[in-house]
CSV table of C-alpha atoms and ligand atoms in Angstrom, one decimal:
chain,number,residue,atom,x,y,z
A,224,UNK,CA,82.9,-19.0,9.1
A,225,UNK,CA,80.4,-17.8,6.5
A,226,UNK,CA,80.0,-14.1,6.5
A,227,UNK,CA,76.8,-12.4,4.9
A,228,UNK,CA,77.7,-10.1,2.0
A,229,UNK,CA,75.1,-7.0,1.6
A,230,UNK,CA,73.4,-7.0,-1.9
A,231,UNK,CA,75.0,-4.6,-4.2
A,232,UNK,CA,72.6,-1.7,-5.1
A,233,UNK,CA,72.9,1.9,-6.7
A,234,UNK,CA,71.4,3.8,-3.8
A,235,UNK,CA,73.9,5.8,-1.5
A,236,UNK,CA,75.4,3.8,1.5
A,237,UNK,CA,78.0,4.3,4.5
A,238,UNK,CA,80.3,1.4,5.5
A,239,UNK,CA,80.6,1.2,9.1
A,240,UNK,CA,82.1,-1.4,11.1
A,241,UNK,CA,80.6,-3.2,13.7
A,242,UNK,CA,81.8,-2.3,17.6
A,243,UNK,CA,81.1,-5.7,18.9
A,244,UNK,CA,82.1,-7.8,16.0
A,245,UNK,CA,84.2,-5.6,13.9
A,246,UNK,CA,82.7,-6.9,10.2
A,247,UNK,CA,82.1,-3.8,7.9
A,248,UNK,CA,79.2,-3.6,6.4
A,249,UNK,CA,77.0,-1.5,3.8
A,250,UNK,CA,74.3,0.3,5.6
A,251,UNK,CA,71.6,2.2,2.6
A,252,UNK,CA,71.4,5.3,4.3
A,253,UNK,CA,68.3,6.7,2.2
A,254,UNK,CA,65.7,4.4,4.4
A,255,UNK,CA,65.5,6.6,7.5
A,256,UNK,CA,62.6,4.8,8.9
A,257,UNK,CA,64.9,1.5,9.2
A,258,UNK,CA,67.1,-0.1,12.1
A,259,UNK,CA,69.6,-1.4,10.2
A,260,UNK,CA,71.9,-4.3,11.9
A,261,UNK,CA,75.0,-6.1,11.7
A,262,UNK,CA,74.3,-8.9,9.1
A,263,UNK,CA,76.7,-11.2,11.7
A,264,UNK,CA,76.2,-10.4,15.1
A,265,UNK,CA,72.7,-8.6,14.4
A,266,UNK,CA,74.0,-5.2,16.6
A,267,UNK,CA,72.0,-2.5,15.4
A,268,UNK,CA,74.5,-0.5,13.5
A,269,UNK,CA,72.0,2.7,12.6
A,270,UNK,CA,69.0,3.8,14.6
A,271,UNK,CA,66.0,5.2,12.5
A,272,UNK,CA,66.6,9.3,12.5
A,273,UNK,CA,63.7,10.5,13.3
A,274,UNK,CA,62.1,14.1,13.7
A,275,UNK,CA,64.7,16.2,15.3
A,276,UNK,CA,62.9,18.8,15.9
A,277,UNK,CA,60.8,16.8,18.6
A,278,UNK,CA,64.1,15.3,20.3
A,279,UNK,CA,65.4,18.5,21.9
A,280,UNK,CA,61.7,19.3,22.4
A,281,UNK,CA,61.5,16.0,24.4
A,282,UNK,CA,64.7,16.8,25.9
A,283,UNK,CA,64.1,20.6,27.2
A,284,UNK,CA,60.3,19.2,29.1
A,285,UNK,CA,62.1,16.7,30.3
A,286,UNK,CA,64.6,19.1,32.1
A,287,UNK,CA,61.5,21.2,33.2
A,288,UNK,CA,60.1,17.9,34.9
A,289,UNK,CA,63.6,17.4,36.2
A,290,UNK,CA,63.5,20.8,37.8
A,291,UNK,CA,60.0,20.9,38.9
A,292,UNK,CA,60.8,17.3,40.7
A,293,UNK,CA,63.6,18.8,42.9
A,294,UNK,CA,61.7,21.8,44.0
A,295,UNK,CA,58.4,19.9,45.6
A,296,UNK,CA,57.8,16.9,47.9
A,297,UNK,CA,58.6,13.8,46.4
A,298,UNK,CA,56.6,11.7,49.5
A,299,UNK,CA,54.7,12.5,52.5
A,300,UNK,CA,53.8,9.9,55.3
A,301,UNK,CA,51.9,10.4,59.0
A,302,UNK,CA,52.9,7.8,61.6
A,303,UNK,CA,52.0,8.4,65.5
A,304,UNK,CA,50.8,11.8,64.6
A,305,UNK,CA,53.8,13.3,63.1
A,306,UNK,CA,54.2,14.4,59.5
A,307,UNK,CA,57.1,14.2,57.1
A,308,UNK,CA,57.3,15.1,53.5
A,309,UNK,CA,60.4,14.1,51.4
A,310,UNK,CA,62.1,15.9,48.4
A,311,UNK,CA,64.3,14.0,45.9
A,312,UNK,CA,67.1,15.9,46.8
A,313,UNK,CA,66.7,15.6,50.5
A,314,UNK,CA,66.7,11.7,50.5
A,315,UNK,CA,70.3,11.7,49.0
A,316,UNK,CA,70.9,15.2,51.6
A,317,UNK,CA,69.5,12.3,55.0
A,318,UNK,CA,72.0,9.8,53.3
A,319,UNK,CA,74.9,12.5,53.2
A,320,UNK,CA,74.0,13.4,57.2
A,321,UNK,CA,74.0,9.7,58.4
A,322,UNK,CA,78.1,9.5,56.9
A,323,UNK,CA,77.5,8.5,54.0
A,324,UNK,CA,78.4,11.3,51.3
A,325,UNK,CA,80.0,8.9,49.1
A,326,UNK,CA,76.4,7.2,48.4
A,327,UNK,CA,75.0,10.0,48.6
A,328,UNK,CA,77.0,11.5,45.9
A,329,UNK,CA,75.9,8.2,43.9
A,330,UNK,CA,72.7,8.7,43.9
A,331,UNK,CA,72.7,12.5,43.1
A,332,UNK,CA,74.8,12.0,40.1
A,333,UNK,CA,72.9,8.7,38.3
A,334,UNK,CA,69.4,10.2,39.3
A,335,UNK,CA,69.9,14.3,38.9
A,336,UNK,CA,73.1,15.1,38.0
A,337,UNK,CA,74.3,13.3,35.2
A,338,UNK,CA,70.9,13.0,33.3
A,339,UNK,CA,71.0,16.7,33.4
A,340,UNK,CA,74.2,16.9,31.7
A,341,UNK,CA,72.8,14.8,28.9
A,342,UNK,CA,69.8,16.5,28.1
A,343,UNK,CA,71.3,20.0,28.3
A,344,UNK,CA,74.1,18.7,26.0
A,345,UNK,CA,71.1,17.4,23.7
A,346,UNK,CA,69.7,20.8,23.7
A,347,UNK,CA,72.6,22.4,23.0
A,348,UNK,CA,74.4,20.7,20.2
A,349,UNK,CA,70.5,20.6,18.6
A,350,UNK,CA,70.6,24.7,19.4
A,351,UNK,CA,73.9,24.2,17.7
A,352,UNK,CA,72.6,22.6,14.5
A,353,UNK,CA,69.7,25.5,14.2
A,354,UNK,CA,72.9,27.7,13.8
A,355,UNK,CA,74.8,29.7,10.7
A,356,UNK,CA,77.9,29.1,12.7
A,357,UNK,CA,78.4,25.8,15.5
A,358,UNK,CA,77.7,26.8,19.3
A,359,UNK,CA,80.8,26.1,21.4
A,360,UNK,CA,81.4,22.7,23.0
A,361,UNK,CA,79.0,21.4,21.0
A,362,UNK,CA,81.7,18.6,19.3
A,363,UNK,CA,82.9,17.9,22.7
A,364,UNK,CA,79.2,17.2,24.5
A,365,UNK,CA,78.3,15.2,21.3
A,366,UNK,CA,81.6,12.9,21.8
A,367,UNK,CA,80.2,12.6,25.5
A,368,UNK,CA,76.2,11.6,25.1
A,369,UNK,CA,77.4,7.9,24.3
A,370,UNK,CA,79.5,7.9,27.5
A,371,UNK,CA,77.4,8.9,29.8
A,372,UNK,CA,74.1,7.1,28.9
A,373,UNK,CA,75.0,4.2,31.1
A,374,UNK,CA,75.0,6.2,34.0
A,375,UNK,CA,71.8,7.4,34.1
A,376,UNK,CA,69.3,5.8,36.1
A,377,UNK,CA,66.3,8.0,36.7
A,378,UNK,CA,63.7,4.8,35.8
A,379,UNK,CA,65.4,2.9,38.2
A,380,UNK,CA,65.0,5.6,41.1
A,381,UNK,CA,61.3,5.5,39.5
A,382,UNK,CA,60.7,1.4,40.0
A,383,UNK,CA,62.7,1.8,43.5
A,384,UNK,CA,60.3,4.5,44.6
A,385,UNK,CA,57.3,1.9,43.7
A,386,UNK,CA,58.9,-1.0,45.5
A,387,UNK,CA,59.8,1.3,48.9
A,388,UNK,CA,55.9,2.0,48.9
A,389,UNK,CA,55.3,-1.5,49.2
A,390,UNK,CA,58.0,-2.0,51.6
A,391,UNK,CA,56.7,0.8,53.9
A,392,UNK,CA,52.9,0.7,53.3
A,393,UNK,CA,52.3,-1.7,56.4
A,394,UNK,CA,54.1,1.4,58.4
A,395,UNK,CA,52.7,4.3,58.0
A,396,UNK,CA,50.2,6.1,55.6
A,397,UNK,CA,52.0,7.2,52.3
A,398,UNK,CA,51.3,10.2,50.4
A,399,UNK,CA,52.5,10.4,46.5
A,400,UNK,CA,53.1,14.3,45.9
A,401,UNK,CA,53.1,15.8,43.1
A,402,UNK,CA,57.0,15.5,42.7
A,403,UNK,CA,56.3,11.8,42.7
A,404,UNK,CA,54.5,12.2,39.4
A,405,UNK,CA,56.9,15.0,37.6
A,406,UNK,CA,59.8,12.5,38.3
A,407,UNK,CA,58.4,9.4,36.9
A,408,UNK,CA,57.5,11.8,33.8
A,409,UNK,CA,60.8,13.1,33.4
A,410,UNK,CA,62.0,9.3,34.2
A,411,UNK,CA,60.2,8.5,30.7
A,412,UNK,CA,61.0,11.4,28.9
A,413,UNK,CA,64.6,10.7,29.6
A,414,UNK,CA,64.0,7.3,28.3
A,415,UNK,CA,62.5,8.5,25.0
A,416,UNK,CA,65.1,11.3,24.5
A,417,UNK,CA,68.0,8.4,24.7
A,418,UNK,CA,65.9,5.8,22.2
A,419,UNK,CA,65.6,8.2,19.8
A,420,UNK,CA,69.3,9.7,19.9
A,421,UNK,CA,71.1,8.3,16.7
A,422,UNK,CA,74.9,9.0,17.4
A,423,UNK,CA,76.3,8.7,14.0
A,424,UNK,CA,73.3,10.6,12.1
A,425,UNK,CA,74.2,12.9,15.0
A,426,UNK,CA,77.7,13.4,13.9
A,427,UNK,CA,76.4,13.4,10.0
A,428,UNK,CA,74.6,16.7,10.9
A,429,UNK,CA,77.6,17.8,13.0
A,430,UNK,CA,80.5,17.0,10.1
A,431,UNK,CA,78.8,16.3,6.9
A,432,UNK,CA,78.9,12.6,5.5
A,433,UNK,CA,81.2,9.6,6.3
A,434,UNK,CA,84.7,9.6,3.9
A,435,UNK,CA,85.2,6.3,3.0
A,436,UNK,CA,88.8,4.9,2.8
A,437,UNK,CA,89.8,3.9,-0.5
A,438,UNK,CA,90.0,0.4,0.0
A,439,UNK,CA,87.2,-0.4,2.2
A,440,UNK,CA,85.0,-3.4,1.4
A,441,UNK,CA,81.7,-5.0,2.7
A,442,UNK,CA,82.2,-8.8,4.3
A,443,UNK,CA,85.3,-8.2,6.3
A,444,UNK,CA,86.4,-7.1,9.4
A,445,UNK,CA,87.8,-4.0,9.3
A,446,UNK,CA,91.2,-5.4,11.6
A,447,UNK,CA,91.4,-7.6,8.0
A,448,UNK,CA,91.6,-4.8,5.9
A,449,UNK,CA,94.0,-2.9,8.1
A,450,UNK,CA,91.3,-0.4,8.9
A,451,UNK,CA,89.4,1.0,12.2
A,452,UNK,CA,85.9,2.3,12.9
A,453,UNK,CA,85.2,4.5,15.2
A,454,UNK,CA,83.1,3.6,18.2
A,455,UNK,CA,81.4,7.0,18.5
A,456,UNK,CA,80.9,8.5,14.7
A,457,UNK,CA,81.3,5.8,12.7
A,458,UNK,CA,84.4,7.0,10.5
A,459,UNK,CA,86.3,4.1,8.8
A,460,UNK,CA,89.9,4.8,8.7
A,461,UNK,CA,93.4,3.1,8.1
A,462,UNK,CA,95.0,1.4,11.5
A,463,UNK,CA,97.9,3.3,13.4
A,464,UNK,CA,95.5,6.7,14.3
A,465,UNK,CA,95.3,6.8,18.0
A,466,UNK,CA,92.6,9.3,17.7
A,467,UNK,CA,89.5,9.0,15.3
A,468,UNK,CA,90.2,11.6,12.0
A,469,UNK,CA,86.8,12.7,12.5
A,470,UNK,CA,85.7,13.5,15.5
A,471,UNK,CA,88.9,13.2,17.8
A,472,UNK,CA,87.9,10.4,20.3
A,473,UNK,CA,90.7,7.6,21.1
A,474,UNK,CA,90.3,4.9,18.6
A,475,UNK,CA,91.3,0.9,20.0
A,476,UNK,CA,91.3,-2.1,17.7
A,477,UNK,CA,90.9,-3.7,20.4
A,478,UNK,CA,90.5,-2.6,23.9
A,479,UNK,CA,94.6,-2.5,25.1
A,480,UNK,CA,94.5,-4.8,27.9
A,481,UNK,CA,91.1,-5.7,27.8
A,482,UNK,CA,90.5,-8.8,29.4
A,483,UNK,CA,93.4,-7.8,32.4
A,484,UNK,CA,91.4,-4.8,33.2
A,485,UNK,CA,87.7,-6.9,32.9
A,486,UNK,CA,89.4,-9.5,35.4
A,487,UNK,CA,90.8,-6.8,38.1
A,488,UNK,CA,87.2,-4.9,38.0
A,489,UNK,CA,85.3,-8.3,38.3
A,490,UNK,CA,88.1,-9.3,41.7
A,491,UNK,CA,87.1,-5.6,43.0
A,492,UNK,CA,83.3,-6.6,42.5
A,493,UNK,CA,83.6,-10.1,43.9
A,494,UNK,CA,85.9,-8.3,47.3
A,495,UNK,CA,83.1,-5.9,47.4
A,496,UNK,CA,79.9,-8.5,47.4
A,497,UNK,CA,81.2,-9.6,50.7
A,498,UNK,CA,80.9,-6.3,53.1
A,499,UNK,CA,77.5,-5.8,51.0
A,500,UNK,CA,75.8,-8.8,52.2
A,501,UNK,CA,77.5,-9.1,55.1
A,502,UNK,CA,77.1,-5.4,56.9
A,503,UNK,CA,73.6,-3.8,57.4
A,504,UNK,CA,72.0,-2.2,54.2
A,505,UNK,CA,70.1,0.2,56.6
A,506,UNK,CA,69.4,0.5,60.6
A,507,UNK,CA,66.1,0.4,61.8
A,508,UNK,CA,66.2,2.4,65.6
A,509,UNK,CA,63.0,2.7,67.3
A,510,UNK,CA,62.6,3.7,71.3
A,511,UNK,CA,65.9,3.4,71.8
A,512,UNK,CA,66.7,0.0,70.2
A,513,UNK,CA,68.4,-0.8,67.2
A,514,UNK,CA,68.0,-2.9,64.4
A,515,UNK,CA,70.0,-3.9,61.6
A,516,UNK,CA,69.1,-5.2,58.4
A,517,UNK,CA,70.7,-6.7,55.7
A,518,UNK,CA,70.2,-7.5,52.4
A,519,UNK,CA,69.2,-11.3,52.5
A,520,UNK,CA,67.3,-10.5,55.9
A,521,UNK,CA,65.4,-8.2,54.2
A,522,UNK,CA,64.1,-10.5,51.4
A,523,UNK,CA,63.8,-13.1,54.5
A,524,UNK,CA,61.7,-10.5,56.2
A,525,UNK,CA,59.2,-10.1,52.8
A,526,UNK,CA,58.8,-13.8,52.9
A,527,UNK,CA,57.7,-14.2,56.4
A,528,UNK,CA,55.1,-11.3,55.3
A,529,UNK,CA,53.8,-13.2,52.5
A,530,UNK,CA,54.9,-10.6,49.8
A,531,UNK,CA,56.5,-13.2,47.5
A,532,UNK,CA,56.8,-11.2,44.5
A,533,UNK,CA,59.0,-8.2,46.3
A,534,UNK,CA,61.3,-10.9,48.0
A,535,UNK,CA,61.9,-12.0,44.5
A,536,UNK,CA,62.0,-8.6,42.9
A,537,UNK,CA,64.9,-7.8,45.4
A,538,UNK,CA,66.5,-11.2,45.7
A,539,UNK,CA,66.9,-11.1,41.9
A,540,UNK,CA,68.5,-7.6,42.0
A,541,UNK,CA,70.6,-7.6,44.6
A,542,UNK,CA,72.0,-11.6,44.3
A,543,UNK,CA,70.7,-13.0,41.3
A,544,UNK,CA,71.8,-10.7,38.9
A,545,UNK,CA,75.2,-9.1,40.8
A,546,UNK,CA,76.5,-12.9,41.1
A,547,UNK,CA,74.7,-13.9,37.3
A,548,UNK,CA,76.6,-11.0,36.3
A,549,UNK,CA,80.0,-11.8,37.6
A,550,UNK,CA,79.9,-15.0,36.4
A,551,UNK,CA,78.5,-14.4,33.0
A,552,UNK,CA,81.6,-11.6,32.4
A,553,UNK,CA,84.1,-14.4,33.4
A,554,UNK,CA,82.4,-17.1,31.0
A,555,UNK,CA,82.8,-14.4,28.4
A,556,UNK,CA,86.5,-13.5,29.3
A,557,UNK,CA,87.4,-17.3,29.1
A,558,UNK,CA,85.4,-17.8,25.8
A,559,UNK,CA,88.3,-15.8,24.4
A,560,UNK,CA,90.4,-18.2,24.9
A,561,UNK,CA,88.2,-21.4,24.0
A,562,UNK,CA,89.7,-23.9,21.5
A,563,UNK,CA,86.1,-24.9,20.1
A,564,UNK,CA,83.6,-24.0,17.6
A,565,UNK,CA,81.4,-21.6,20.3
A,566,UNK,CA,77.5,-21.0,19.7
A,567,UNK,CA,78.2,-17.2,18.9
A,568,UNK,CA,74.4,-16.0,19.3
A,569,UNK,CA,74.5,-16.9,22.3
A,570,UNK,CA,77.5,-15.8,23.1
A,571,UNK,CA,76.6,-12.2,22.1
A,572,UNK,CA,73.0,-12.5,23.8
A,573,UNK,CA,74.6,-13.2,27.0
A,574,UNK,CA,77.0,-10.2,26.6
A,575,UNK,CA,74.2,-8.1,25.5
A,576,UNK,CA,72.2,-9.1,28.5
A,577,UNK,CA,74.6,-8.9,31.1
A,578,UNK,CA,75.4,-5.1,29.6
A,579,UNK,CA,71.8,-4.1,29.7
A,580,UNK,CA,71.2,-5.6,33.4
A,581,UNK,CA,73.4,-4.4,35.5
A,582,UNK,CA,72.4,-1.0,36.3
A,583,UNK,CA,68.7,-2.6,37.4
A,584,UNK,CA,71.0,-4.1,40.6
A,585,UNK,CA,70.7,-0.3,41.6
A,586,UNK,CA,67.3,-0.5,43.1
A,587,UNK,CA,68.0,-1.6,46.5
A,588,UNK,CA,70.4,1.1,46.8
A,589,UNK,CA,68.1,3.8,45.8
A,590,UNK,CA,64.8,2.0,48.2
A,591,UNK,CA,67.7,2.6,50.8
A,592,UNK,CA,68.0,6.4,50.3
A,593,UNK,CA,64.0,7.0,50.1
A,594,UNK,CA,63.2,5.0,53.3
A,595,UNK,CA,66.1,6.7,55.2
A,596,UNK,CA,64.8,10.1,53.9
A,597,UNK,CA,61.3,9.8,54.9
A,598,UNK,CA,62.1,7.3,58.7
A,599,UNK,CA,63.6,10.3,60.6
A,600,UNK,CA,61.2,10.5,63.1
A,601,UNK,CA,63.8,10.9,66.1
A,602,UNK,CA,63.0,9.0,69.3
A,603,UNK,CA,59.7,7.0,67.2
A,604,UNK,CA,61.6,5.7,64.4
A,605,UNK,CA,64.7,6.4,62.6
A,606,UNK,CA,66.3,4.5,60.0
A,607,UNK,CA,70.3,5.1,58.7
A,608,UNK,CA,72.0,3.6,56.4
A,609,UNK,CA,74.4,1.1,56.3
A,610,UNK,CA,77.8,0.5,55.5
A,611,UNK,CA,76.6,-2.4,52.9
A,612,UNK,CA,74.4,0.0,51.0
A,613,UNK,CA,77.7,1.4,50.0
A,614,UNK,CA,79.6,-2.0,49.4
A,615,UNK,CA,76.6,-3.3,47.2
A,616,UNK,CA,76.8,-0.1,45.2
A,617,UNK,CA,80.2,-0.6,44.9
A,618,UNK,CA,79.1,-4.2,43.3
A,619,UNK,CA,76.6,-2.7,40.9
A,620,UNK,CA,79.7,-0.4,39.7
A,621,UNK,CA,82.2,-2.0,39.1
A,622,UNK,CA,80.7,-4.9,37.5
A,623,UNK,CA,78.7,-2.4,34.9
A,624,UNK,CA,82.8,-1.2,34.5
A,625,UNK,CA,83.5,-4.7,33.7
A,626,UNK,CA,81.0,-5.0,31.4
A,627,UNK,CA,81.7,-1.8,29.3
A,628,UNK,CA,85.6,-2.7,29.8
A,629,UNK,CA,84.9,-6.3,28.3
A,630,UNK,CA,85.4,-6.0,23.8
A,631,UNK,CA,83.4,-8.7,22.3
A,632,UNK,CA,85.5,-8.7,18.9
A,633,UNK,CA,88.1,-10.9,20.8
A,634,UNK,CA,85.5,-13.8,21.0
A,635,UNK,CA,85.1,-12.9,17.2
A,636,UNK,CA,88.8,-13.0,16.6
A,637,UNK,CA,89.5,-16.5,18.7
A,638,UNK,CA,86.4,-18.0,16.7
A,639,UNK,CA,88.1,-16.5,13.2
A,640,UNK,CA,91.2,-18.0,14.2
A,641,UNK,CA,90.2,-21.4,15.1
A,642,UNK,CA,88.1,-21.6,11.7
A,643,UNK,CA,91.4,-20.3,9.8
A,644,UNK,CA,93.4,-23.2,11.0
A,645,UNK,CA,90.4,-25.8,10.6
A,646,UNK,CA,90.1,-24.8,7.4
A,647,UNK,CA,94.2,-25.4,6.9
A,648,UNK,CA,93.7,-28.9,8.3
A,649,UNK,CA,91.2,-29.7,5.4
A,650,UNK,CA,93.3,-28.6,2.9
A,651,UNK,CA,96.3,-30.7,4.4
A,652,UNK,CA,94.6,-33.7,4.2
B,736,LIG,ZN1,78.5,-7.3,14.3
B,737,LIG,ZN1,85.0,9.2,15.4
């Protein structure tokens, strides 16, 4: 397997290793304005750092936004003569009433209450850096940013919100209140905030420049040269540390028990896709007669209207890509096992792909919690949720969990090991 050797150079450069392929390579760190990626696997390895006085800035209006969105009316709909108006918090509050806290609590943390967490921990270790002396915590909340970027899901809220209002236009006449606007503003803040975070320039500010171990080279993997980089800052160091020298989070060279824990979440997923598609996702009760809906009936329903490109929006969130994902984790899984050459682009764009995905499965869930917030109309119309809103979040969960459980350097490893002993073969004949 040919590996790509940087071009020696006299500028200053860090060695890091790659976290989904493990090679070290030589990263130039004078070129700010550069993504700088893994010369094997093409992972970007360094973000561009740019201003940092405009990330916290980005960060702090984002909060404001946050703030503003939970204290006014998200929606506001008249149907039969009666009123209603909807605040973020109270659709996940309506979700929380109908015996459902568990989904409730769900949605409050990926929409509110994680997001939160980040950007006041992006304030505060960037109120940290402005300091003499480092602010408290602020090692600890920059070990957590990484961690709990996966979990936020404000834009997806956004989109949901977008695809309820088509869902529910036919029923009653919708209002977009000014909440409506702050959230999808604090939705794209949130987004920016996150694209321009740059975790090991990050940890450069917070602890001064990379050491490199003595005998660290460009070209290899760092498993190869008895060595381990760190996930979160970068730091190369000698194998046997169960913790990272630098900034103290646990250190794997590969994930113990990967691919036993990827297989249990993936079971737990696949146990969990049955009650979602086969219990109501909501209740629809209207002069005193119920109706239940679930998921496929729902995209069945959008057909029969016509609206062919929400039936496929949904269908492709809540089947396509929960049962794409499944699969695709499981193909990965076995492809560390495989005894043949394996196309390893494609390998990593279907990892990359079924990472970035997942979380996107989430809109159903959320379209859920805004049409039960705003449908409680008593007697006229109420809608509930159902026990398969909780199931199919359930599914979105775990299989992201699978996904960030699953270490791509195994595939890497089988593939090193399988040209190691074709390359012994040649020299035996
Ligand atoms: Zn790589
Ligand atoms: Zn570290």
């Amino acid at each position: 397997m040919s590996v790509l050797t940087p071009e020696p150079n006299d500028q200053p450069h860090l060695l890091l290793a790659c976290s989904e392929c493990d090679l070290v390579s030589a990263v130039v760190c004078d070129q700010d304005d550069q993504w700088h990626a893994c010369p094997r696997c093409h992972h970007p390895l360094l973000r561009p750092a740019r201003s940092d006085q405009a990330t916290p800035a980005l960060a702090f209006t984002a909060l404001i936004l946050l703030l503003l969105s939970l204290a006014f009316p998200y929606l506001g709909f008249e149907k039969s003569g009666v009123e209603r108006t909807v605040t973020v918090a109270g659709a996940a509050n309506e979700l929380a009433l109908h015996q459902h806290p568990l989904l409730s609590a769900i949605v409050l943390a990926t929409i509110v209450v994680i997001p939160a967490l980040y950007l006041i921990a992006v304030c505060w270790i960037h109120l940290s850096l402005m300091q003499a002396w480092r602010l408290p915590g602020a090692l600890f909340l920059a070990r957590w940013l990484p961690r709990l970027q996966p979990w936020m899901m404000a834009d997806v809220f956004a989109i949901a919100a977008l695809v309820s209002l088509i869902k529910i236009i036919g029923m009653a006449h919708i209002q977009l209140l000014s909440a409506f606007w702050t959230f999808a503003g604090y939705a794209l803040l949130l987004l920016v905030t996150v694209t321009r975070m740059n975790t090991i320039a990050l940890w450069q500010r917070l602890l001064g420049t990379l050491r490199q171990p003595a005998r660290s080279r460009p070209g290899l993997t760092a498993l190869k040269q008895r060595l381990i980089g760190c996930a979160w800052c970068g730091q190369l160091q000698p194998l046997g540390h169960h913790h990272c020298q630098r900034c103290n989070s646990a250190l794997h060279d590969r994930h113990p028990f990967s691919l036993q824990r990827v297989w249990a979440l993936l079971v737990t997923a696949l146990l969990c896709c049955f009650p979602a598609h086969l219990y109501p996702i909501m209740v629809t009760s209207s002069l005193g007669q119920s109706d239940p809906a679930t998921i496929i009936g729902g995209v069945l329903l959008f057909v029969d209207h016509g609206d062919w490109p929400i039936a496929l929006i949904i269908f492709a969130a809540s089947v396509l890509i929960p049962f794409g994902k499944i699969l695709a984790i499981g193909w990965l899984c076995l492809a560390t096992r495989r005894r043949r050459v394996l196309d390893m682009a494609g390998q990593m764009k279907l990892y990359r792909i079924t990472e970035w995905v997942g979380r996107w499965s989430m809109i159903d869930v959320f379209v859920v919690a805004i049409i039960v917030g705003l449908f409680q109309l008593g007697n006229i119309l109420t809608i509930t949720p159902g026990f398969g809103g909780l199931a199919f979040s359930g599914v979105v969960i775990f299989t992201m969990l699978a996904a960030h459980q699953f270490d791509p350097r195994l595939i890497w490893d089988q593939q090193q090991r399988l040209a190691h002993v074709g390359q012994r073969m040649e020299e035996l004949k």
